[in-house]
GROMACS .gro file of C-alpha atoms in nm:
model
  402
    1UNK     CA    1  -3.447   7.261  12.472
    2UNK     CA    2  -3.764   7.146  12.666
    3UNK     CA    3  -3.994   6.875  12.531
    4UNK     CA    4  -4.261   7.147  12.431
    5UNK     CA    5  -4.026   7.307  12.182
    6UNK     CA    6  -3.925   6.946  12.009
    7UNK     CA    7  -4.298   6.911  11.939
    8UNK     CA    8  -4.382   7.227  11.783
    9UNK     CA    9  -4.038   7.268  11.618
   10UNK     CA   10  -3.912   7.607  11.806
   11UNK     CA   11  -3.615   7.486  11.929
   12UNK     CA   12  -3.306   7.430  11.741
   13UNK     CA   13  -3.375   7.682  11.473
   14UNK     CA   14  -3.773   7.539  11.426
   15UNK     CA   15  -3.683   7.219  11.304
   16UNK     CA   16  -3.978   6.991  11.192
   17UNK     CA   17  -4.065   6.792  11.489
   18UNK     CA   18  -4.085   6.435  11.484
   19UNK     CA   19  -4.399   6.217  11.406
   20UNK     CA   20  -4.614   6.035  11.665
   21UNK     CA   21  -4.444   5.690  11.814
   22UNK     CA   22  -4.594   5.396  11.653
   23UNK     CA   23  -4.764   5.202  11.864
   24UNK     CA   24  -4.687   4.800  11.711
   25UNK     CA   25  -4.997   4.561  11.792
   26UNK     CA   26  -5.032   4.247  11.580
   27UNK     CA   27  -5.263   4.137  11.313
   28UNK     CA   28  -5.480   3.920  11.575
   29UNK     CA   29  -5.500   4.217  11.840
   30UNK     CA   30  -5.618   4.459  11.487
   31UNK     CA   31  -5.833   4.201  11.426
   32UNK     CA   32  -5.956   4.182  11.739
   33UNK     CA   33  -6.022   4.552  11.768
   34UNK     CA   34  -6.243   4.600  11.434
   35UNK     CA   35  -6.476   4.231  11.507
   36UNK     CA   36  -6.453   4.446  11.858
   37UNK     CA   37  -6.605   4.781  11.743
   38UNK     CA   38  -6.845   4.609  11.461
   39UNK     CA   39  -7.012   4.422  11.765
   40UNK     CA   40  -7.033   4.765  11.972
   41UNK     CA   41  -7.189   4.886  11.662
   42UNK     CA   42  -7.408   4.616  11.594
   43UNK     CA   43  -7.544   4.665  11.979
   44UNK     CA   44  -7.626   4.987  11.964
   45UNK     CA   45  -7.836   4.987  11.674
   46UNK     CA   46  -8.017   4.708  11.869
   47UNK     CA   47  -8.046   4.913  12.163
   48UNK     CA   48  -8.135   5.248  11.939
   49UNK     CA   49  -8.284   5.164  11.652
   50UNK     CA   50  -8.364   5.487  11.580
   51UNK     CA   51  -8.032   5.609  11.504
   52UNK     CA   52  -8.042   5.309  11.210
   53UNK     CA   53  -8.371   5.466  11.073
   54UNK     CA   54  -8.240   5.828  11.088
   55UNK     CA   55  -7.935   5.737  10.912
   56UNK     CA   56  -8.044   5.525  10.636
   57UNK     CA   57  -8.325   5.814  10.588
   58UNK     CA   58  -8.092   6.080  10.621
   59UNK     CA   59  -7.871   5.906  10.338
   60UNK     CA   60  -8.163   5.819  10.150
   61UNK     CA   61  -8.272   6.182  10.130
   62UNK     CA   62  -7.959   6.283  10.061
   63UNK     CA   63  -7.977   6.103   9.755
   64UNK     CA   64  -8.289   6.216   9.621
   65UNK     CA   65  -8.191   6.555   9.699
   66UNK     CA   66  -7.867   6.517   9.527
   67UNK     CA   67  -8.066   6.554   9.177
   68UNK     CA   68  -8.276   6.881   9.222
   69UNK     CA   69  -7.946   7.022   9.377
   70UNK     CA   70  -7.740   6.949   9.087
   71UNK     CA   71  -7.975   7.096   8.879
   72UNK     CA   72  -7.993   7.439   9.101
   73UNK     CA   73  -7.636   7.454   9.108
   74UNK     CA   74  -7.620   7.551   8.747
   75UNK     CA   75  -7.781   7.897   8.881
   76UNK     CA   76  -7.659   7.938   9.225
   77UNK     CA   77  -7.446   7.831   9.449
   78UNK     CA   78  -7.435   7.505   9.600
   79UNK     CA   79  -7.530   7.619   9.943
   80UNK     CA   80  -7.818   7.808   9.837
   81UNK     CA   81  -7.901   7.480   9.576
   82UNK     CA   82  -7.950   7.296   9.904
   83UNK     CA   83  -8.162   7.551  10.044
   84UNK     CA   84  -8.360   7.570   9.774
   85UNK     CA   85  -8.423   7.173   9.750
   86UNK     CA   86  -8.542   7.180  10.107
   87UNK     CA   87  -8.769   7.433  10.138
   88UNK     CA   88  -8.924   7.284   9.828
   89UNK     CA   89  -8.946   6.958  10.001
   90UNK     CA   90  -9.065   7.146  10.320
   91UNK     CA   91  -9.353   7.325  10.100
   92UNK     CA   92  -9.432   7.005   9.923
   93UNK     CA   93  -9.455   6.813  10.348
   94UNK     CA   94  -9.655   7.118  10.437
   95UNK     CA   95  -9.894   7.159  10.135
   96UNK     CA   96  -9.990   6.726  10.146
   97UNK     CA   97 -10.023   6.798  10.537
   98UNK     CA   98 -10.317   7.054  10.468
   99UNK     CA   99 -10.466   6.911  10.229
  100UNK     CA  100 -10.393   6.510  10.129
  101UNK     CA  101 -10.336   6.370  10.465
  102UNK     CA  102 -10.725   6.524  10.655
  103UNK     CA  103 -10.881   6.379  10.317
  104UNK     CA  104 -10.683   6.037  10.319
  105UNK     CA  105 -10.795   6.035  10.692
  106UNK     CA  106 -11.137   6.080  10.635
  107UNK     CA  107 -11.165   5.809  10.341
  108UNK     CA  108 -11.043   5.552  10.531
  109UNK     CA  109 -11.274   5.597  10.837
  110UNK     CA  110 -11.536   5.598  10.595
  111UNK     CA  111 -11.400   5.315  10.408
  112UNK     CA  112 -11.408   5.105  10.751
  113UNK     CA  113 -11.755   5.165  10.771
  114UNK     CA  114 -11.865   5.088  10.421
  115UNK     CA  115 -11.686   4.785  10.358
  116UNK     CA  116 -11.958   4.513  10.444
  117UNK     CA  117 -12.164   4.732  10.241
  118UNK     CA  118 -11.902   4.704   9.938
  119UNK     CA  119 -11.909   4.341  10.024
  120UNK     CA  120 -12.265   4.309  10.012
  121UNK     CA  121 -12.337   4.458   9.664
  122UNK     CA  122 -12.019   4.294   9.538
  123UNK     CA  123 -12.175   3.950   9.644
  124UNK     CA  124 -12.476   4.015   9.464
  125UNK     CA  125 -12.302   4.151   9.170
  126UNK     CA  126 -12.126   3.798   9.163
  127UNK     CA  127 -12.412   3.637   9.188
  128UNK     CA  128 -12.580   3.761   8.983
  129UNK     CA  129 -12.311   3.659   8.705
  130UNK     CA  130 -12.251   3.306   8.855
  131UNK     CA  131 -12.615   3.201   8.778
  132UNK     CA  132 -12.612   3.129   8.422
  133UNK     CA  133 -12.260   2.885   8.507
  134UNK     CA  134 -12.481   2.685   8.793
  135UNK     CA  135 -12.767   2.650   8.572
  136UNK     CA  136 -12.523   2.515   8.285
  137UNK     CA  137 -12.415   2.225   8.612
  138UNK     CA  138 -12.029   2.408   8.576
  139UNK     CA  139 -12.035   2.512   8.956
  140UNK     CA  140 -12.000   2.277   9.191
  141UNK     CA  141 -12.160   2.442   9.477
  142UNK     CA  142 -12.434   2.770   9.447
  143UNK     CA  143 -12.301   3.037   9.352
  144UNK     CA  144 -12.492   3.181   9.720
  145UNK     CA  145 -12.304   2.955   9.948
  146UNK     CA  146 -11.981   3.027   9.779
  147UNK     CA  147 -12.006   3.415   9.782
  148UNK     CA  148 -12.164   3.336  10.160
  149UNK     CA  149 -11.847   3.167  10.218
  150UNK     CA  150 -11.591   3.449  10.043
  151UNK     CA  151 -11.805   3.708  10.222
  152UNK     CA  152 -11.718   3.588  10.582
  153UNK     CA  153 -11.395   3.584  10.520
  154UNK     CA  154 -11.358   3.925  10.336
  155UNK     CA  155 -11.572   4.070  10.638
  156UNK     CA  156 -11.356   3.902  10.886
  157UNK     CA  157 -11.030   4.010  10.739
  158UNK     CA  158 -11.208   4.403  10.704
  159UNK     CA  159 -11.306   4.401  11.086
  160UNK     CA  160 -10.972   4.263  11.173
  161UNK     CA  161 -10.785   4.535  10.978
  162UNK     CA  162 -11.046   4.767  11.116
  163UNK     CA  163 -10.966   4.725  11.460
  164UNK     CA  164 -10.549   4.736  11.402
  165UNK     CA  165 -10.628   5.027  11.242
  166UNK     CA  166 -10.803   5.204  11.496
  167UNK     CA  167 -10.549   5.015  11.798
  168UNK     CA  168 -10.267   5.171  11.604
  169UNK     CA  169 -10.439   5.530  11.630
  170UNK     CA  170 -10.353   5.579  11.957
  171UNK     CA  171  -9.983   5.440  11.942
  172UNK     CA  172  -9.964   5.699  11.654
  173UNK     CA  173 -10.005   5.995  11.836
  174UNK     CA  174  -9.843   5.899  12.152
  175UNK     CA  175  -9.520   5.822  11.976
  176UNK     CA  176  -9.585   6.193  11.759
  177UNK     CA  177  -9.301   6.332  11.972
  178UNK     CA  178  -9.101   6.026  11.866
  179UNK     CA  179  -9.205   6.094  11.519
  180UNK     CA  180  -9.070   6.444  11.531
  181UNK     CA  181  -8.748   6.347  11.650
  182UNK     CA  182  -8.707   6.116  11.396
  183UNK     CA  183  -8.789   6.333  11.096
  184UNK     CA  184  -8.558   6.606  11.202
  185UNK     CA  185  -8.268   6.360  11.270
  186UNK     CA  186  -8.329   6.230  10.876
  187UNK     CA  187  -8.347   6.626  10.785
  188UNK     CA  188  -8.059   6.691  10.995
  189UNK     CA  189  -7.828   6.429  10.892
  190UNK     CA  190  -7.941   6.468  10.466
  191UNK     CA  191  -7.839   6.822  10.519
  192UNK     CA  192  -7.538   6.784  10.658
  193UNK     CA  193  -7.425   6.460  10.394
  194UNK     CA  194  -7.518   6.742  10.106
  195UNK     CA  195  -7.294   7.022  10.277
  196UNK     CA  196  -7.013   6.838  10.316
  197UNK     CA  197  -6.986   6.630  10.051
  198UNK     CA  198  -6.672   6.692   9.968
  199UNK     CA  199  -6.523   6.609  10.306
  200UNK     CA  200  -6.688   6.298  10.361
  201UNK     CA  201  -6.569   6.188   9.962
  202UNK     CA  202  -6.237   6.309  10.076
  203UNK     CA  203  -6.229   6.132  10.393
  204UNK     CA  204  -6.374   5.828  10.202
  205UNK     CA  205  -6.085   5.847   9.910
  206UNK     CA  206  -5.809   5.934  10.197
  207UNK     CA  207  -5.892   5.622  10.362
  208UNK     CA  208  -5.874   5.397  10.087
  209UNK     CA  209  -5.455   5.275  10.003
  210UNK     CA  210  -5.251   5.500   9.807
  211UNK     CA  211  -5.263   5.323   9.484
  212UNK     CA  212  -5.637   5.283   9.457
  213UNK     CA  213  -5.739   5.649   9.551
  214UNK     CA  214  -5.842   5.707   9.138
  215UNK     CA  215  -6.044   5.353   9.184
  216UNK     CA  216  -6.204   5.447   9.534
  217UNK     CA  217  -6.278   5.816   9.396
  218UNK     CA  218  -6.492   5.639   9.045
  219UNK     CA  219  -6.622   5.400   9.279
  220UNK     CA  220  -6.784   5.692   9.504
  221UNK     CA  221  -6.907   5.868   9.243
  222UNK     CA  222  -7.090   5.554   9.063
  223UNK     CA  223  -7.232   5.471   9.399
  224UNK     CA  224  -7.401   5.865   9.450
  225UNK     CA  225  -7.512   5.877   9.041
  226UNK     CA  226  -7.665   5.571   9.038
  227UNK     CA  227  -7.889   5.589   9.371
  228UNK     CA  228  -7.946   5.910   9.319
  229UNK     CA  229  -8.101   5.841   8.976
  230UNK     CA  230  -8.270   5.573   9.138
  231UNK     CA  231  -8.412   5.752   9.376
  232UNK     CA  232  -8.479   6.016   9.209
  233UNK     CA  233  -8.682   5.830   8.893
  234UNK     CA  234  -8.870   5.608   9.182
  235UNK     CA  235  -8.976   5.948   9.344
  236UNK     CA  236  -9.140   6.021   9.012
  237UNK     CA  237  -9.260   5.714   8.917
  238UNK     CA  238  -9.503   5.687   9.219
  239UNK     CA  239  -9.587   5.999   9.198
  240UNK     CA  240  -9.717   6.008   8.850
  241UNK     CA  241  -9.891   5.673   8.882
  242UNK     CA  242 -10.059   5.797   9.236
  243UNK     CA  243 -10.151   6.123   9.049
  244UNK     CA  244 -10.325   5.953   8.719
  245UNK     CA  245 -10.463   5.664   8.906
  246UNK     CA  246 -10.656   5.928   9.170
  247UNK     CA  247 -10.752   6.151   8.877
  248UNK     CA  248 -10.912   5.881   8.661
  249UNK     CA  249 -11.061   5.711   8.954
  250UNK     CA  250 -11.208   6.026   9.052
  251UNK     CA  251 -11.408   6.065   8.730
  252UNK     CA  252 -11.501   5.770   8.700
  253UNK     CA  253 -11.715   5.780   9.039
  254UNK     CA  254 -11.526   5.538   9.195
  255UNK     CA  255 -11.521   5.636   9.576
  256UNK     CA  256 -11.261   5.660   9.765
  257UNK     CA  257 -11.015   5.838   9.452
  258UNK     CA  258 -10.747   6.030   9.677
  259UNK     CA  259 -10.718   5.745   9.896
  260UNK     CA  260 -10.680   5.466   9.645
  261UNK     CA  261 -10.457   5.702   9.431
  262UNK     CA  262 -10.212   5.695   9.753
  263UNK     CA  263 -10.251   5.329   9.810
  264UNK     CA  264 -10.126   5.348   9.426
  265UNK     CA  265  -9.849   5.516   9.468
  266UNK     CA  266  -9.738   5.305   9.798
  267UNK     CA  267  -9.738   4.957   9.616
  268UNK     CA  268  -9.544   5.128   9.326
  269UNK     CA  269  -9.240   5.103   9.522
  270UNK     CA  270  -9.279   4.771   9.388
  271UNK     CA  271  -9.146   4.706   9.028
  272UNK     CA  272  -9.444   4.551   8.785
  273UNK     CA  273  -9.539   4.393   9.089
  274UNK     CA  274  -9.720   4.700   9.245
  275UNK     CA  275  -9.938   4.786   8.974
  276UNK     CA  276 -10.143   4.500   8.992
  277UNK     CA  277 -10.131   4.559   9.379
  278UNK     CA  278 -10.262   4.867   9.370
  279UNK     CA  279 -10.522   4.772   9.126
  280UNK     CA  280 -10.705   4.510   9.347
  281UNK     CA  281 -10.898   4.746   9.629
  282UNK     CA  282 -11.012   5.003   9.319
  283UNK     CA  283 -11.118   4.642   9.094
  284UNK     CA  284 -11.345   4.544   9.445
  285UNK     CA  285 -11.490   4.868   9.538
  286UNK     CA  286 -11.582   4.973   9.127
  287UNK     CA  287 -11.734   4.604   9.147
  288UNK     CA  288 -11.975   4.696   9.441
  289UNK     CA  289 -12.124   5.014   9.171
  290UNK     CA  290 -12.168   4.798   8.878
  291UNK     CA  291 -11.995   4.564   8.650
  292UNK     CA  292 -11.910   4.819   8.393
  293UNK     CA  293 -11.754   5.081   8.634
  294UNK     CA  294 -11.503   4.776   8.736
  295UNK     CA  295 -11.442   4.654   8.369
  296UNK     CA  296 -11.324   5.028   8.295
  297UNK     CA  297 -11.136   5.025   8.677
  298UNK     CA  298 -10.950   4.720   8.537
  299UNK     CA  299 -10.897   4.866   8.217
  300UNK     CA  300 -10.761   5.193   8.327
  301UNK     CA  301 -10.509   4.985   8.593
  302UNK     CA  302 -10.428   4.784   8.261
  303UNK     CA  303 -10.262   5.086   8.129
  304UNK     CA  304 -10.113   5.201   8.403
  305UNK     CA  305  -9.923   4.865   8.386
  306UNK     CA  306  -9.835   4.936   8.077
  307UNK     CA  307  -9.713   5.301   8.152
  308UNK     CA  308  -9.516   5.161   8.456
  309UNK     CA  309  -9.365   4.883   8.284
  310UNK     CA  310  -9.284   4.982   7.943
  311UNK     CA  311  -9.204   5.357   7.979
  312UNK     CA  312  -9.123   5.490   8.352
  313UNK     CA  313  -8.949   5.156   8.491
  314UNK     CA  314  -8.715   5.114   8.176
  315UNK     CA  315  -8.610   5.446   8.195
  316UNK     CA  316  -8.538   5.441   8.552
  317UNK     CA  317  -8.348   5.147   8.536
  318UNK     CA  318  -8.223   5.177   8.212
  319UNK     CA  319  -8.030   5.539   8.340
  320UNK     CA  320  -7.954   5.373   8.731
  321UNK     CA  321  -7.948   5.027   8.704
  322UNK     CA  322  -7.886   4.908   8.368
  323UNK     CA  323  -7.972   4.538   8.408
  324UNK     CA  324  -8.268   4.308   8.232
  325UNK     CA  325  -8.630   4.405   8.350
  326UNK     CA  326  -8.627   4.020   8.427
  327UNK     CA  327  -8.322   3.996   8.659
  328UNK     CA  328  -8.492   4.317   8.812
  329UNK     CA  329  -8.857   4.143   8.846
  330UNK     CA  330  -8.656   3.824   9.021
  331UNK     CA  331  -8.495   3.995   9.242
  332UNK     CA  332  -8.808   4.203   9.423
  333UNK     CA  333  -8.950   3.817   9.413
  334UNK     CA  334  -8.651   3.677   9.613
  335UNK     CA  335  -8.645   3.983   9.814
  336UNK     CA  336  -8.976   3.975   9.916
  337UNK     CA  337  -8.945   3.596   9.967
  338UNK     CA  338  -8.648   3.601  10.202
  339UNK     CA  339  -8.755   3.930  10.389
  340UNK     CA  340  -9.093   3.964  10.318
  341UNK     CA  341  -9.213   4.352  10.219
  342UNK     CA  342  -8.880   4.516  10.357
  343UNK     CA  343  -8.718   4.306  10.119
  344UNK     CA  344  -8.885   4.396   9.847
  345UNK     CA  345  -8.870   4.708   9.897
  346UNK     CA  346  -8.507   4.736   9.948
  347UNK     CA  347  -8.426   4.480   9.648
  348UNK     CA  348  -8.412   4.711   9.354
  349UNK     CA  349  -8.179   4.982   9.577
  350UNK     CA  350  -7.996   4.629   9.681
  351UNK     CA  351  -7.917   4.580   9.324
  352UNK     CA  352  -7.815   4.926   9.177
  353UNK     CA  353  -7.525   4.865   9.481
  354UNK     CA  354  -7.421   4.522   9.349
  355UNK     CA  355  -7.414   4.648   9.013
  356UNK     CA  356  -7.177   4.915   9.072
  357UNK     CA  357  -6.948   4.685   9.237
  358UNK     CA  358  -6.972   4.422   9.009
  359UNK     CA  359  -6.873   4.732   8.722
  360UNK     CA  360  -6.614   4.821   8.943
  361UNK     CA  361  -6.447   4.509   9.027
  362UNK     CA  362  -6.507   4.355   8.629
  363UNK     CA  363  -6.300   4.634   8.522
  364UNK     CA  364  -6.006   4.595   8.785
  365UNK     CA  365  -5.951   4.221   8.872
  366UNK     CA  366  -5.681   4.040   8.668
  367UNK     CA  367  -5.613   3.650   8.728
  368UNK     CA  368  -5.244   3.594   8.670
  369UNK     CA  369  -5.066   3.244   8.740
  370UNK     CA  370  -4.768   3.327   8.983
  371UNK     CA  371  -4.455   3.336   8.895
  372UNK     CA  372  -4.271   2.985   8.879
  373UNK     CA  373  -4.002   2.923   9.185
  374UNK     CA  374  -3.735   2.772   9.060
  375UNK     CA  375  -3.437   2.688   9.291
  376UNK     CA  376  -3.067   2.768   9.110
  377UNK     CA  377  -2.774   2.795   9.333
  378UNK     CA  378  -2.959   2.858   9.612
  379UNK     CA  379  -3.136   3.181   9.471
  380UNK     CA  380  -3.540   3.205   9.383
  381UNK     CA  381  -3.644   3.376   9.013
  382UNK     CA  382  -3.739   3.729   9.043
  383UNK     CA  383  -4.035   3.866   8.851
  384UNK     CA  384  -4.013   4.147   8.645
  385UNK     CA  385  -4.196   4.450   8.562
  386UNK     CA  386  -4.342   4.248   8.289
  387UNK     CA  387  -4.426   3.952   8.480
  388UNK     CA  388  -4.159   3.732   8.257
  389UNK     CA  389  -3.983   3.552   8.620
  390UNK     CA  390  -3.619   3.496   8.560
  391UNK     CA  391  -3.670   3.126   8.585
  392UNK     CA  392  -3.726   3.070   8.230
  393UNK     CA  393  -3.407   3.299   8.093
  394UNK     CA  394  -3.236   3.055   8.406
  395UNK     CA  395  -3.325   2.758   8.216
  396UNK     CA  396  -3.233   2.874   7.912
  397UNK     CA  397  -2.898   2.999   7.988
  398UNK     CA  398  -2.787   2.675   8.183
  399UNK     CA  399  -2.941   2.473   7.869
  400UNK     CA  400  -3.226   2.297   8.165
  401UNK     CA  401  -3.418   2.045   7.941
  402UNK     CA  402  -3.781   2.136   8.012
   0.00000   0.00000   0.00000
């Protein structure tokens, strides 16, 4: 019988063929080989940092695509579910394209333009309210020379922003193509981590030791429903907050609505924080129309606060996170405060992952006090099933004072 009839089990009346030869390496050289293929990965993410943004997008996507798939799934099949879910995102891309994006463009030449104008009337706005407090001797300066003062500074910062903002135009479209690339690799790779889920929770539960494969299968599915949630709610939140922020804006004559209600919905990444963030540029420009229009600006951010805080936040985190608004409000501070915006951003997300391991782990990890190894005629205790080591029944049989 040849060697090619041993392996696929033809010879000998198709016996099974034997398995692969081990090949024996020791713990050091394993060792070796993963810190070994960690630092290849590590190096090229540093060299293509691309493929790091298209995969954590691609997941990301994934996730909040998870949630409208589920729910077409109860009326279609899954492959036409994720269909569905993308060509809604696709019209959703397509209709802000047309009609958002050329107006958000256009606000924010013209708010380059019109900011030492908003500074002006803001200054004399303040001024204008600072004059009873110097005549009562409570300023310590004029109230001119200290709006003179804030008014530099605000104009210096605008013109500075003005002219990275107008720099980074031309970096923007040269690195379109770039852009492109990058969107369809997040597109690509979401669509592909929705199709085969299955495999990759497979491969994922396959991988993990025989005895945990329940544990590793729980913990896989706690990791997907809680981003996803996440996600999911966040997706909302901002959206809603951009939405009634524009709106209310908009009639009350505050310029610059659609562009404001974006800048909104940007700092609401930021739990409790981003409200007030958002609130500031709408608060300055109202100010430049008249002290009333930003009274009601303030007021109408006020309840958006509220909104965020007390009604969409909770439920986001009380559904994904389930943790103490205050641990959650720490934790975007030390985020931001160790990694600056990135981190805050990426703090709550950070979070929901600790939280499902710290679930997962808290319901698994047992502290037991080993067994006691006690020496009689040359033989060591055994434990048994029920942890009782035959050290104790030793001692008691051979009467051993204790």
């Amino acid at each position: 019988m040849s060697s090619v009839e041993a392996r696929d089990g033809s010879g000998q009346g198709g016996k099974k063929a034997p398995g692969p030869t081990p090949i024996w390496i020791s713990r050091t050289t394993r060792t070796a080989l993963i810190i070994g293929a960690i630092l290849l990965l590590l190096f090229i993410v540093w060299m293509v940092p691309d493929a790091l943004i298209m995969t954590i997008g691609g997941i990301t996507l994934a996730l909040i695509l998870a949630f409208p798939v589920r729910l077409f799934q109860r009326f279609m099949p899954r492959g036409l579910a994720i269909l569905c879910s993308f060509l809604l995102l696709l019209a959703l891309m397509f209709i802000a394209g047309a009609t958002i994006i050329p107006v958000i463009m256009s606000q924010v030449g013209s708010l380059i333009n019109a900011i030492p104008g908003f500074v002006s009337r803001a200054a004399n706005t303040l001024n204008e309210a600072l004059a009873p407090l110097e005549e009562r001797g409570i300023l310590t300066s004029s109230p001119q020379e200290m709006l003179n003062s804030v008014s530099d500074d605000l104009v210096n910062i605008a013109q500075n922003v003005a002219q990275q903002v107008l720099g980074g135009t031309l970096s923007i479209l040269s690195g379109t193509i770039g852009l492109a690339i990058t969107l369809f690799g997040i597109i690509f790779i979401s669509a592909y981590l929705l199709i085969d889920t299955r495999r990759i929770k497979a491969a994922f539960v396959l991988a993990s030791p025989r005895g945990y494969r329940r544990d590793f299968y729980d913990l896989w599915s706690s990791f997907g429903y809680s981003l996803s949630r996440y996600l999911a709610g966040l997706a909302l939140s901002i959206s809603v907050q951009g939405f009634i922020s524009g709106l209310a804006l908009f009639f009350l004559g505050v310029p610059y609505a659609v562009l404001l209600g974006c800048w909104v919905a940007l700092t609401a990444v930021l739990p409790y924080i981003g409200a007030w963030l958002g609130a500031i540029p709408a608060v300055l420009i109202a100010l430049s129309i008249s002290p009333t229009t930003a009274i009601l600006t303030a007021i109408l951010f006020f309840a958006i606060q509220q909104l965020e805080g007390n009604f969409l936040t909770p439920r986001i985190q009380s559904e994904a996170l389930g943790v103490h608004p205050i641990i959650v409000f720490l934790t975007v501070i030390i985020g931001g405060g160790m990694f600056g915006i990135v981190g805050a951003i990426f703090a709550v997300p950070a979070l929901a992952v600790f939280r499902v391991l710290f679930d997962f782990f808290r319901a698994r990890l047992r502290t037991a006090s080993p067994p006691v190894r006690v020496e009689v005629q040359g033989q060591l205790p055994i434990a048994d099933a029920k942890g009782n080591d035959s050290a104790s029944r030793t001692k008691t049989r051979l009467n051993v004072p204790s």
